[in-house]
CSV table of N, CA, C and O in Angstrom, one decimal:
chain,number,residue,atom,x,y,z
A,1,MET,N,13.0,-5.1,-9.2
A,1,MET,CA,13.6,-4.7,-8.0
A,1,MET,C,14.9,-5.0,-8.1
A,1,MET,O,15.5,-5.8,-8.6
A,2,SER,N,15.7,-4.0,-7.3
A,2,SER,CA,17.1,-3.9,-7.3
A,2,SER,C,17.7,-5.1,-6.5
A,2,SER,O,17.2,-5.5,-5.5
A,3,LEU,N,19.0,-5.5,-6.9
A,3,LEU,CA,19.8,-6.4,-6.1
A,3,LEU,C,20.1,-5.8,-4.8
A,3,LEU,O,19.9,-6.5,-3.8
A,4,LEU,N,20.2,-4.5,-4.6
A,4,LEU,CA,20.6,-3.8,-3.5
A,4,LEU,C,19.5,-3.9,-2.6
A,4,LEU,O,19.7,-4.2,-1.2
A,5,ARG,N,18.1,-3.9,-3.0
A,5,ARG,CA,17.0,-3.9,-2.1
A,5,ARG,C,16.7,-5.3,-1.5
A,5,ARG,O,16.5,-5.7,-0.5
A,6,THR,N,17.1,-6.5,-2.3
A,6,THR,CA,17.1,-7.8,-1.9
A,6,THR,C,18.2,-8.0,-0.8
A,6,THR,O,17.9,-8.7,0.1
A,7,ILE,N,19.3,-7.5,-1.0
A,7,ILE,CA,20.3,-7.5,0.0
A,7,ILE,C,20.1,-6.9,1.3
A,7,ILE,O,20.1,-7.7,2.4
A,8,THR,N,19.5,-5.8,1.2
A,8,THR,CA,19.1,-5.2,2.4
A,8,THR,C,17.9,-5.7,3.0
A,8,THR,O,17.7,-5.6,4.3
A,9,GLY,N,17.1,-6.4,2.4
A,9,GLY,CA,16.1,-7.3,2.8
A,9,GLY,C,16.4,-8.4,3.7
A,9,GLY,O,15.6,-9.0,4.4
A,10,ILE,N,17.7,-8.7,3.9
A,10,ILE,CA,18.1,-9.8,4.9
A,10,ILE,C,18.0,-9.1,6.2
A,10,ILE,O,17.5,-10.0,7.0
A,11,TRP,N,18.1,-7.9,6.4
A,11,TRP,CA,17.9,-7.4,7.9
A,11,TRP,C,16.8,-6.5,7.9
A,11,TRP,O,16.0,-6.2,9.0
A,12,LYS,N,16.2,-5.9,6.8
A,12,LYS,CA,15.1,-5.2,6.8
A,12,LYS,C,13.8,-5.8,6.6
A,12,LYS,O,13.7,-6.4,5.5
A,13,SER,N,12.8,-5.6,7.5
A,13,SER,CA,11.5,-6.3,7.2
A,13,SER,C,10.3,-5.5,6.9
A,13,SER,O,9.1,-6.0,7.0
A,14,HIS,N,10.6,-4.2,6.4
A,14,HIS,CA,9.4,-3.4,5.9
A,14,HIS,C,9.7,-2.3,5.0
A,14,HIS,O,11.1,-2.2,4.6
A,15,GLU,N,8.7,-1.8,4.4
A,15,GLU,CA,8.9,-0.7,3.2
A,15,GLU,C,7.6,0.1,3.3
A,15,GLU,O,6.5,-0.3,3.9
A,16,GLU,N,7.9,1.3,3.0
A,16,GLU,CA,6.7,2.3,3.1
A,16,GLU,C,6.7,3.3,1.8
A,16,GLU,O,8.0,3.5,1.3
A,17,THR,N,5.7,3.8,1.5
A,17,THR,CA,5.8,4.9,0.4
A,17,THR,C,5.9,6.2,1.0
A,17,THR,O,5.6,6.4,2.3
A,18,GLY,N,6.2,7.0,0.4
A,18,GLY,CA,6.4,8.6,0.9
A,18,GLY,C,6.6,9.6,-0.4
A,18,GLY,O,6.6,9.3,-1.5
A,19,GLU,N,6.7,10.7,0.0
A,19,GLU,CA,6.9,11.9,-1.0
A,19,GLU,C,8.1,11.9,-1.6
A,19,GLU,O,8.1,12.1,-3.0
A,20,LYS,N,9.1,11.6,-1.1
A,20,LYS,CA,10.4,11.3,-1.5
A,20,LYS,C,11.1,10.0,-1.3
A,20,LYS,O,11.9,9.8,-0.4
A,21,PRO,N,10.5,9.1,-2.0
A,21,PRO,CA,10.9,7.7,-1.6
A,21,PRO,C,12.4,7.4,-2.2
A,21,PRO,O,12.9,7.9,-2.9
A,22,LYS,N,13.0,6.3,-1.4
A,22,LYS,CA,14.6,6.0,-2.0
A,22,LYS,C,14.4,4.9,-3.0
A,22,LYS,O,15.3,5.0,-3.7
A,23,LEU,N,13.3,4.3,-3.2
A,23,LEU,CA,13.2,3.2,-4.3
A,23,LEU,C,12.1,3.7,-5.2
A,23,LEU,O,11.0,4.3,-4.9
A,24,GLU,N,12.3,3.4,-6.5
A,24,GLU,CA,11.3,3.8,-7.6
A,24,GLU,C,9.9,3.0,-7.3
A,24,GLU,O,9.9,1.9,-6.8
A,25,GLY,N,9.0,3.6,-7.4
A,25,GLY,CA,7.6,3.1,-7.3
A,25,GLY,C,6.9,3.3,-6.0
A,25,GLY,O,6.0,2.8,-5.7
A,26,LEU,N,7.8,3.7,-4.9
A,26,LEU,CA,7.2,3.9,-3.7
A,26,LEU,C,6.8,5.3,-3.3
A,26,LEU,O,6.9,5.8,-2.2
A,27,ASN,N,6.4,6.1,-4.3
A,27,ASN,CA,6.0,7.3,-4.1
A,27,ASN,C,4.5,7.4,-3.8
A,27,ASN,O,3.7,6.4,-4.1
A,28,THR,N,4.0,8.4,-2.9
A,28,THR,CA,2.8,8.6,-2.5
A,28,THR,C,1.8,8.8,-3.8
A,28,THR,O,2.3,9.5,-4.8
A,29,ARG,N,0.7,8.2,-4.0
A,29,ARG,CA,-0.2,8.4,-5.2
A,29,ARG,C,-1.3,9.3,-4.9
A,29,ARG,O,-1.9,9.3,-3.7
A,30,TYR,N,-1.9,10.1,-5.8
A,30,TYR,CA,-2.9,11.1,-5.7
A,30,TYR,C,-4.1,10.6,-6.6
A,30,TYR,O,-3.9,10.3,-7.6
A,31,TYR,N,-5.2,10.8,-6.0
A,31,TYR,CA,-6.5,10.4,-6.9
A,31,TYR,C,-7.6,11.5,-6.8
A,31,TYR,O,-7.7,12.0,-5.7
A,32,LYS,N,-8.2,11.6,-7.9
A,32,LYS,CA,-9.3,12.5,-7.8
A,32,LYS,C,-10.7,11.8,-7.3
A,32,LYS,O,-11.7,11.7,-8.0
A,33,LYS,N,-10.6,11.2,-6.0
A,33,LYS,CA,-11.7,10.6,-5.3
A,33,LYS,C,-11.6,11.0,-4.1
A,33,LYS,O,-10.6,11.4,-3.4
A,34,SER,N,-12.8,11.0,-3.6
A,34,SER,CA,-12.9,11.1,-1.9
A,34,SER,C,-12.3,10.1,-1.0
A,34,SER,O,-11.9,9.1,-1.7
A,35,ARG,N,-12.0,10.5,0.1
A,35,ARG,CA,-11.2,9.6,1.0
A,35,ARG,C,-12.2,8.3,1.3
A,35,ARG,O,-11.8,7.1,1.2
A,36,GLU,N,-13.3,8.6,1.3
A,36,GLU,CA,-14.4,7.4,1.4
A,36,GLU,C,-14.3,6.5,0.4
A,36,GLU,O,-14.6,5.3,0.4
A,37,ALA,N,-14.4,7.0,-0.9
A,37,ALA,CA,-14.4,6.3,-2.2
A,37,ALA,C,-13.2,5.5,-2.3
A,37,ALA,O,-13.0,4.1,-2.8
A,38,MET,N,-12.0,6.1,-1.8
A,38,MET,CA,-10.7,5.2,-1.8
A,38,MET,C,-10.7,4.1,-1.0
A,38,MET,O,-10.2,3.1,-1.4
A,39,ILE,N,-11.3,4.4,0.3
A,39,ILE,CA,-11.4,3.2,1.3
A,39,ILE,C,-12.3,2.0,0.7
A,39,ILE,O,-12.0,0.9,0.6
A,40,ASP,N,-13.3,2.3,-0.1
A,40,ASP,CA,-14.2,1.5,-0.8
A,40,ASP,C,-13.5,0.8,-1.9
A,40,ASP,O,-13.7,-0.6,-2.2
A,41,TYR,N,-12.6,1.4,-2.6
A,41,TYR,CA,-11.8,0.8,-3.6
A,41,TYR,C,-10.9,-0.2,-3.0
A,41,TYR,O,-10.6,-1.4,-3.6
A,42,VAL,N,-10.3,0.0,-1.9
A,42,VAL,CA,-9.4,-0.9,-1.2
A,42,VAL,C,-10.2,-2.1,-0.8
A,42,VAL,O,-9.8,-3.3,-1.0
A,43,HIS,N,-11.4,-2.0,-0.3
A,43,HIS,CA,-12.2,-3.1,0.0
A,43,HIS,C,-12.6,-4.0,-1.1
A,43,HIS,O,-12.4,-5.1,-1.1
A,44,LYS,N,-12.9,-3.3,-2.2
A,44,LYS,CA,-13.1,-3.9,-3.4
A,44,LYS,C,-12.1,-4.8,-4.2
A,44,LYS,O,-12.5,-5.8,-4.5
A,45,ILE,N,-10.9,-4.3,-4.2
A,45,ILE,CA,-9.9,-5.0,-4.6
A,45,ILE,C,-9.6,-6.3,-3.8
A,45,ILE,O,-9.3,-7.3,-4.4
A,46,VAL,N,-9.7,-6.1,-2.4
A,46,VAL,CA,-9.5,-7.3,-1.6
A,46,VAL,C,-10.6,-8.2,-1.9
A,46,VAL,O,-10.4,-9.6,-1.8
A,47,ASN,N,-11.9,-7.7,-1.7
A,47,ASN,CA,-13.0,-8.7,-1.8
A,47,ASN,C,-13.2,-9.3,-3.1
A,47,ASN,O,-13.7,-10.5,-3.2
A,48,ASN,N,-12.7,-8.7,-4.2
A,48,ASN,CA,-13.0,-9.4,-5.5
A,48,ASN,C,-11.6,-10.3,-5.9
A,48,ASN,O,-11.5,-10.6,-6.9
A,49,ASN,N,-10.8,-10.4,-4.9
A,49,ASN,CA,-9.6,-11.3,-4.9
A,49,ASN,C,-8.5,-10.8,-6.0
A,49,ASN,O,-7.9,-11.5,-6.7
A,50,LYS,N,-8.6,-9.5,-6.2
A,50,LYS,CA,-7.5,-8.9,-7.1
A,50,LYS,C,-6.2,-8.7,-6.2
A,50,LYS,O,-5.2,-8.4,-6.9
A,51,LEU,N,-6.1,-8.9,-4.9
A,51,LEU,CA,-4.9,-9.1,-4.1
A,51,LEU,C,-5.0,-10.4,-3.4
A,51,LEU,O,-5.5,-10.4,-2.4
A,52,PRO,N,-4.6,-11.2,-4.1
A,52,PRO,CA,-4.9,-12.7,-3.5
A,52,PRO,C,-4.2,-12.9,-2.0
A,52,PRO,O,-3.0,-12.4,-1.9
A,53,ASN,N,-4.9,-13.7,-1.3
A,53,ASN,CA,-4.3,-14.3,0.0
A,53,ASN,C,-4.4,-13.1,1.1
A,53,ASN,O,-3.9,-13.2,2.3
A,54,TRP,N,-4.9,-11.9,0.6
A,54,TRP,CA,-4.9,-10.6,1.6
A,54,TRP,C,-6.3,-10.6,2.1
A,54,TRP,O,-7.3,-10.7,1.5
A,55,GLN,N,-6.4,-10.3,3.5
A,55,GLN,CA,-7.7,-9.9,4.1
A,55,GLN,C,-7.8,-8.5,4.9
A,55,GLN,O,-6.8,-8.3,5.3
A,56,VAL,N,-8.9,-8.1,4.7
A,56,VAL,CA,-9.0,-6.8,5.4
A,56,VAL,C,-9.2,-7.2,7.0
A,56,VAL,O,-10.1,-8.0,7.3
A,57,THR,N,-8.3,-6.7,7.8
A,57,THR,CA,-8.6,-7.0,9.4
A,57,THR,C,-9.1,-5.9,10.3
A,57,THR,O,-9.6,-6.2,11.2
A,58,ASN,N,-8.8,-4.6,9.7
A,58,ASN,CA,-9.4,-3.5,10.5
A,58,ASN,C,-9.5,-2.2,9.4
A,58,ASN,O,-8.7,-2.2,8.7
A,59,VAL,N,-10.4,-1.6,9.8
A,59,VAL,CA,-10.7,-0.3,9.2
A,59,VAL,C,-11.2,0.7,10.1
A,59,VAL,O,-11.9,0.6,11.2
A,60,ASP,N,-10.3,2.0,10.0
A,60,ASP,CA,-10.7,3.1,10.9
A,60,ASP,C,-11.0,4.2,9.9
A,60,ASP,O,-10.0,4.9,9.3
A,61,GLU,N,-12.3,4.5,9.7
A,61,GLU,CA,-12.8,5.5,8.9
A,61,GLU,C,-12.3,6.9,9.3
A,61,GLU,O,-11.8,7.8,8.2
A,62,GLU,N,-12.3,7.1,10.5
A,62,GLU,CA,-11.9,8.5,11.0
A,62,GLU,C,-10.4,8.9,10.7
A,62,GLU,O,-10.2,9.9,10.2
A,63,ARG,N,-9.5,7.8,10.9
A,63,ARG,CA,-8.3,8.1,10.4
A,63,ARG,C,-7.8,7.7,9.1
A,63,ARG,O,-6.9,8.2,8.6
A,64,GLY,N,-8.8,7.2,8.3
A,64,GLY,CA,-8.5,6.7,6.8
A,64,GLY,C,-7.4,5.7,6.7
A,64,GLY,O,-6.8,5.7,5.8
A,65,GLU,N,-7.6,4.7,7.6
A,65,GLU,CA,-6.6,3.5,7.6
A,65,GLU,C,-7.4,2.2,7.4
A,65,GLU,O,-8.4,2.0,8.0
A,66,VAL,N,-6.8,1.4,6.5
A,66,VAL,CA,-7.2,0.0,6.3
A,66,VAL,C,-6.0,-0.8,6.4
A,66,VAL,O,-5.0,-0.6,5.9
A,67,VAL,N,-6.2,-1.8,7.3
A,67,VAL,CA,-5.2,-2.9,7.7
A,67,VAL,C,-5.5,-4.1,7.2
A,67,VAL,O,-6.5,-4.5,7.3
A,68,LEU,N,-4.5,-4.6,6.1
A,68,LEU,CA,-4.7,-5.9,5.4
A,68,LEU,C,-3.6,-6.9,6.2
A,68,LEU,O,-2.5,-6.5,6.5
A,69,GLU,N,-4.0,-8.2,6.1
A,69,GLU,CA,-3.1,-9.1,6.6
A,69,GLU,C,-2.9,-10.2,5.6
A,69,GLU,O,-4.1,-10.7,4.9
A,70,LYS,N,-1.9,-10.8,5.6
A,70,LYS,CA,-1.6,-12.1,4.5
A,70,LYS,C,-1.2,-13.1,5.5
A,70,LYS,O,0.0,-12.9,6.1
A,71,LYS,N,-1.9,-14.2,5.5
A,71,LYS,CA,-1.4,-15.2,6.4
A,71,LYS,C,-0.8,-16.2,5.4
A,71,LYS,O,-0.9,-16.3,4.3
A,72,GLY,N,0.1,-17.1,6.2
A,72,GLY,CA,0.7,-18.1,5.3
A,72,GLY,C,2.3,-18.2,5.7
A,72,GLY,O,2.6,-18.1,7.0
A,73,VAL,N,3.1,-19.0,5.0
A,73,VAL,CA,4.4,-19.2,5.4
A,73,VAL,C,5.0,-18.0,5.8
A,73,VAL,O,5.7,-18.0,6.7
A,74,SER,N,5.0,-16.9,5.0
A,74,SER,CA,5.5,-15.5,5.5
A,74,SER,C,4.4,-14.6,5.7
A,74,SER,O,3.9,-13.9,4.6
A,75,SER,N,3.9,-14.4,6.7
A,75,SER,CA,2.9,-13.4,7.1
A,75,SER,C,3.2,-12.2,7.1
A,75,SER,O,4.4,-11.8,7.5
A,76,SER,N,2.4,-11.1,6.4
A,76,SER,CA,2.6,-9.8,6.3
A,76,SER,C,1.5,-9.0,6.7
A,76,SER,O,0.4,-9.3,6.8
A,77,VAL,N,1.9,-7.6,7.2
A,77,VAL,CA,0.8,-6.7,7.4
A,77,VAL,C,1.0,-5.6,6.6
A,77,VAL,O,2.2,-5.1,6.3
A,78,MET,N,-0.1,-5.0,5.9
A,78,MET,CA,-0.2,-3.8,5.0
A,78,MET,C,-1.1,-2.8,5.8
A,78,MET,O,-2.2,-3.2,5.9
A,79,VAL,N,-0.7,-1.7,5.9
A,79,VAL,CA,-1.6,-0.5,6.5
A,79,VAL,C,-1.6,0.6,5.3
A,79,VAL,O,-0.5,1.1,4.9
A,80,ILE,N,-2.9,0.6,4.6
A,80,ILE,CA,-3.1,1.7,3.8
A,80,ILE,C,-3.6,2.8,4.4
A,80,ILE,O,-4.8,2.8,5.0
A,81,THR,N,-3.0,4.1,4.1
A,81,THR,CA,-3.5,5.4,4.8
A,81,THR,C,-4.1,6.2,3.7
A,81,THR,O,-3.3,6.5,2.7
A,82,VAL,N,-5.4,6.5,3.7
A,82,VAL,CA,-5.9,7.5,2.8
A,82,VAL,C,-6.0,8.9,3.4
A,82,VAL,O,-6.8,9.1,4.4
A,83,PHE,N,-5.3,9.8,2.8
A,83,PHE,CA,-5.5,11.3,3.4
A,83,PHE,C,-6.4,12.1,2.5
A,83,PHE,O,-6.3,12.0,1.3
A,84,LYS,N,-7.1,12.8,3.2
A,84,LYS,CA,-8.0,13.8,2.5
A,84,LYS,C,-7.3,15.2,2.1
A,84,LYS,O,-7.0,15.7,3.0
A,85,ILE,N,-7.1,15.5,0.9
A,85,ILE,CA,-6.4,16.6,0.6
A,85,ILE,C,-7.5,17.7,0.3
A,85,ILE,O,-7.5,18.7,0.8
A,86,THR,N,-8.5,17.2,-0.3
A,86,THR,CA,-9.9,18.1,-0.6
A,86,THR,C,-11.0,17.3,-0.6
A,86,THR,O,-10.8,16.1,-0.6
A,87,PRO,N,-12.1,17.7,-0.6
A,87,PRO,CA,-13.2,17.0,-0.6
A,87,PRO,C,-13.4,15.7,-1.8
A,87,PRO,O,-14.0,14.8,-1.7
A,88,ILE,N,-12.6,16.2,-2.8
A,88,ILE,CA,-12.6,15.4,-3.9
A,88,ILE,C,-11.3,14.8,-4.4
A,88,ILE,O,-11.0,14.4,-5.5
A,89,LYS,N,-10.4,15.0,-3.5
A,89,LYS,CA,-9.0,14.5,-3.8
A,89,LYS,C,-8.3,13.8,-2.6
A,89,LYS,O,-8.4,14.2,-1.5
A,90,SER,N,-7.7,12.8,-3.0
A,90,SER,CA,-7.1,12.0,-1.9
A,90,SER,C,-5.6,11.6,-2.3
A,90,SER,O,-5.3,11.6,-3.3
A,91,ALA,N,-4.9,11.2,-1.0
A,91,ALA,CA,-3.5,10.8,-1.5
A,91,ALA,C,-3.4,9.2,-0.5
A,91,ALA,O,-4.1,9.2,0.5
A,92,VAL,N,-2.6,8.5,-1.1
A,92,VAL,CA,-2.7,7.1,-0.6
A,92,VAL,C,-1.1,6.5,-0.3
A,92,VAL,O,-0.3,6.9,-1.1
A,93,ASP,N,-0.9,6.3,1.0
A,93,ASP,CA,0.4,5.9,1.4
A,93,ASP,C,0.2,4.4,1.9
A,93,ASP,O,-0.8,4.0,2.5
A,94,VAL,N,1.4,3.7,1.7
A,94,VAL,CA,1.2,2.2,2.2
A,94,VAL,C,2.4,1.9,3.0
A,94,VAL,O,3.8,2.4,2.8
A,95,TYR,N,2.2,1.3,4.1
A,95,TYR,CA,3.3,0.7,4.9
A,95,TYR,C,3.0,-0.7,4.9
A,95,TYR,O,2.0,-1.3,5.3
A,96,CYS,N,4.2,-1.5,4.7
A,96,CYS,CA,4.0,-3.0,4.7
A,96,CYS,C,5.1,-3.6,5.4
A,96,CYS,O,6.4,-3.2,5.2
A,97,SER,N,4.9,-4.6,6.2
A,97,SER,CA,6.1,-5.2,7.0
A,97,SER,C,5.9,-6.9,7.0
A,97,SER,O,4.5,-7.1,7.0
A,98,LYS,N,6.9,-7.5,7.1
A,98,LYS,CA,6.7,-9.0,7.3
A,98,LYS,C,6.9,-9.2,8.7
A,98,LYS,O,7.8,-8.6,9.5
A,99,GLN,N,6.3,-10.1,9.1
A,99,GLN,CA,6.2,-10.6,10.5
A,99,GLN,C,7.3,-11.8,10.7
A,99,GLN,O,7.4,-12.6,9.8
A,100,GLY,N,8.0,-11.6,11.8
A,100,GLY,CA,9.0,-12.7,12.0
A,100,GLY,C,10.4,-12.1,12.3
A,100,GLY,O,10.5,-10.7,12.3
A,101,ALA,N,11.3,-13.0,12.5
A,101,ALA,CA,12.6,-12.5,13.1
A,101,ALA,C,13.6,-12.1,12.0
A,101,ALA,O,14.5,-11.3,12.1
A,102,PHE,N,13.3,-12.6,10.7
A,102,PHE,CA,14.4,-12.3,9.7
A,102,PHE,C,13.8,-11.1,8.7
A,102,PHE,O,12.6,-10.8,8.8
A,103,GLY,N,14.6,-10.7,7.8
A,103,GLY,CA,14.1,-9.7,6.8
A,103,GLY,C,13.1,-10.2,5.8
A,103,GLY,O,12.8,-11.5,5.8
A,104,ASP,N,12.7,-9.3,5.2
A,104,ASP,CA,11.6,-9.7,4.1
A,104,ASP,C,12.0,-10.1,2.7
A,104,ASP,O,11.4,-10.5,1.7
A,105,LEU,N,13.5,-9.9,2.4
A,105,LEU,CA,14.1,-10.1,1.3
A,105,LEU,C,13.4,-9.4,0.0
A,105,LEU,O,13.3,-9.9,-1.2
A,106,GLY,N,12.8,-8.4,0.2
A,106,GLY,CA,12.2,-7.5,-0.8
A,106,GLY,C,10.7,-7.8,-1.0
A,106,GLY,O,10.0,-7.1,-1.9
A,107,SER,N,10.0,-8.6,-0.1
A,107,SER,CA,8.6,-9.0,-0.3
A,107,SER,C,7.6,-7.8,0.0
A,107,SER,O,6.7,-7.6,-0.5
A,108,SER,N,8.1,-7.0,1.0
A,108,SER,CA,7.4,-5.8,1.3
A,108,SER,C,7.3,-4.8,0.1
A,108,SER,O,6.1,-4.4,-0.2
A,109,TYR,N,8.3,-4.6,-0.5
A,109,TYR,CA,8.5,-3.8,-1.7
A,109,TYR,C,7.3,-4.4,-2.9
A,109,TYR,O,6.7,-3.6,-3.4
A,110,LYS,N,7.4,-5.7,-3.1
A,110,LYS,CA,6.7,-6.4,-4.0
A,110,LYS,C,5.2,-6.2,-3.6
A,110,LYS,O,4.4,-6.0,-4.5
A,111,ASN,N,5.0,-6.4,-2.5
A,111,ASN,CA,3.6,-6.2,-2.0
A,111,ASN,C,3.0,-4.8,-2.1
A,111,ASN,O,1.9,-4.9,-2.5
A,112,ILE,N,3.7,-4.0,-2.0
A,112,ILE,CA,3.4,-2.5,-2.1
A,112,ILE,C,2.9,-2.3,-3.8
A,112,ILE,O,2.0,-1.8,-4.0
A,113,LEU,N,3.8,-2.7,-4.4
A,113,LEU,CA,3.7,-2.6,-6.1
A,113,LEU,C,2.5,-3.4,-6.3
A,113,LEU,O,1.7,-2.9,-7.2
A,114,ALA,N,2.4,-4.7,-5.9
A,114,ALA,CA,1.2,-5.5,-6.2
A,114,ALA,C,0.0,-4.7,-5.8
A,114,ALA,O,-1.2,-4.7,-6.4
A,115,PHE,N,-0.1,-4.1,-4.6
A,115,PHE,CA,-1.2,-3.3,-4.2
A,115,PHE,C,-1.8,-2.3,-5.2
A,115,PHE,O,-2.9,-2.2,-5.6
A,116,PHE,N,-0.9,-1.4,-5.4
A,116,PHE,CA,-1.0,-0.3,-6.5
A,116,PHE,C,-1.5,-0.9,-7.7
A,116,PHE,O,-2.2,-0.3,-8.3
A,117,LYS,N,-0.8,-2.0,-8.2
A,117,LYS,CA,-1.4,-2.6,-9.4
A,117,LYS,C,-2.8,-2.9,-9.5
A,117,LYS,O,-3.6,-2.5,-10.5
A,118,ALA,N,-3.1,-3.5,-8.5
A,118,ALA,CA,-4.7,-3.9,-8.2
A,118,ALA,C,-5.5,-2.8,-8.0
A,118,ALA,O,-6.5,-2.8,-8.6
A,119,LEU,N,-5.0,-1.8,-7.2
A,119,LEU,CA,-5.9,-0.6,-7.0
A,119,LEU,C,-6.1,0.1,-8.3
A,119,LEU,O,-7.2,0.6,-8.8
A,120,HIS,N,-5.1,0.1,-9.3
A,120,HIS,CA,-5.2,0.9,-10.4
A,120,HIS,C,-6.0,0.1,-11.6
A,120,HIS,O,-6.3,0.7,-12.5
A,121,THR,N,-6.4,-1.0,-11.3
A,121,THR,CA,-7.5,-1.6,-12.1
A,121,THR,C,-8.8,-1.1,-11.8
A,121,THR,O,-9.8,-1.2,-12.6
A,122,GLU,N,-9.0,-0.5,-10.8
A,122,GLU,CA,-10.3,0.2,-10.3
A,122,GLU,C,-10.4,1.6,-10.6
A,122,GLU,O,-11.2,2.3,-11.1
A,123,VAL,N,-9.1,2.3,-10.0
A,123,VAL,CA,-9.0,3.8,-10.2
A,123,VAL,C,-7.6,4.2,-10.6
A,123,VAL,O,-6.7,3.7,-10.1
A,124,GLN,N,-7.7,5.2,-11.6
A,124,GLN,CA,-6.2,5.6,-12.0
A,124,GLN,C,-5.8,6.8,-11.2
A,124,GLN,O,-6.6,7.8,-10.7
A,125,PRO,N,-4.5,6.7,-10.7
A,125,PRO,CA,-4.0,7.9,-10.2
A,125,PRO,C,-3.8,9.2,-10.9
A,125,PRO,O,-3.8,9.1,-12.2
A,126,GLU,N,-3.7,10.4,-10.3
A,126,GLU,CA,-3.3,11.6,-11.1
A,126,GLU,C,-1.9,11.5,-11.5
A,126,GLU,O,-1.1,10.7,-11.0
A,127,ASP,N,-1.4,12.4,-12.3
A,127,ASP,CA,0.0,12.5,-12.8
A,127,ASP,C,0.6,12.9,-11.5
A,127,ASP,O,0.4,13.6,-10.7
A,128,GLN,N,1.9,12.2,-11.4
A,128,GLN,CA,2.7,12.3,-10.0
A,128,GLN,C,3.3,13.6,-10.1
A,128,GLN,O,3.5,14.4,-11.0
A,129,ARG,N,3.4,14.3,-8.9
A,129,ARG,CA,3.9,15.7,-8.7
A,129,ARG,C,5.3,15.7,-8.8
A,129,ARG,O,6.1,14.9,-8.6
């Protein structure tokens, strides 16, 4: 993680993935799996403790969203959105934010990278576009 991200983390308390991210590693990931299968993989990594201290708090199958929450000294919320591209292809975007008055000092960025690292122990993404 760059020093610039840590400095901007003094006032910035969230991070998200996208098609054209400003930071390396925050790009949308594509998988040759259905949306339902990808939601199951998210449940699996949380339930198997591959993403320590995170819990699934809400699932909206219709919208393809899974909400995770991390409690503790610095509580955070992560929203994983799984988009259906075709019946057997999905895209995953993540929004993560720290709750509280101050910035996250880069923890949202680290949490997103940790999520993808844990997810990739179960399913590998396609080559990036």
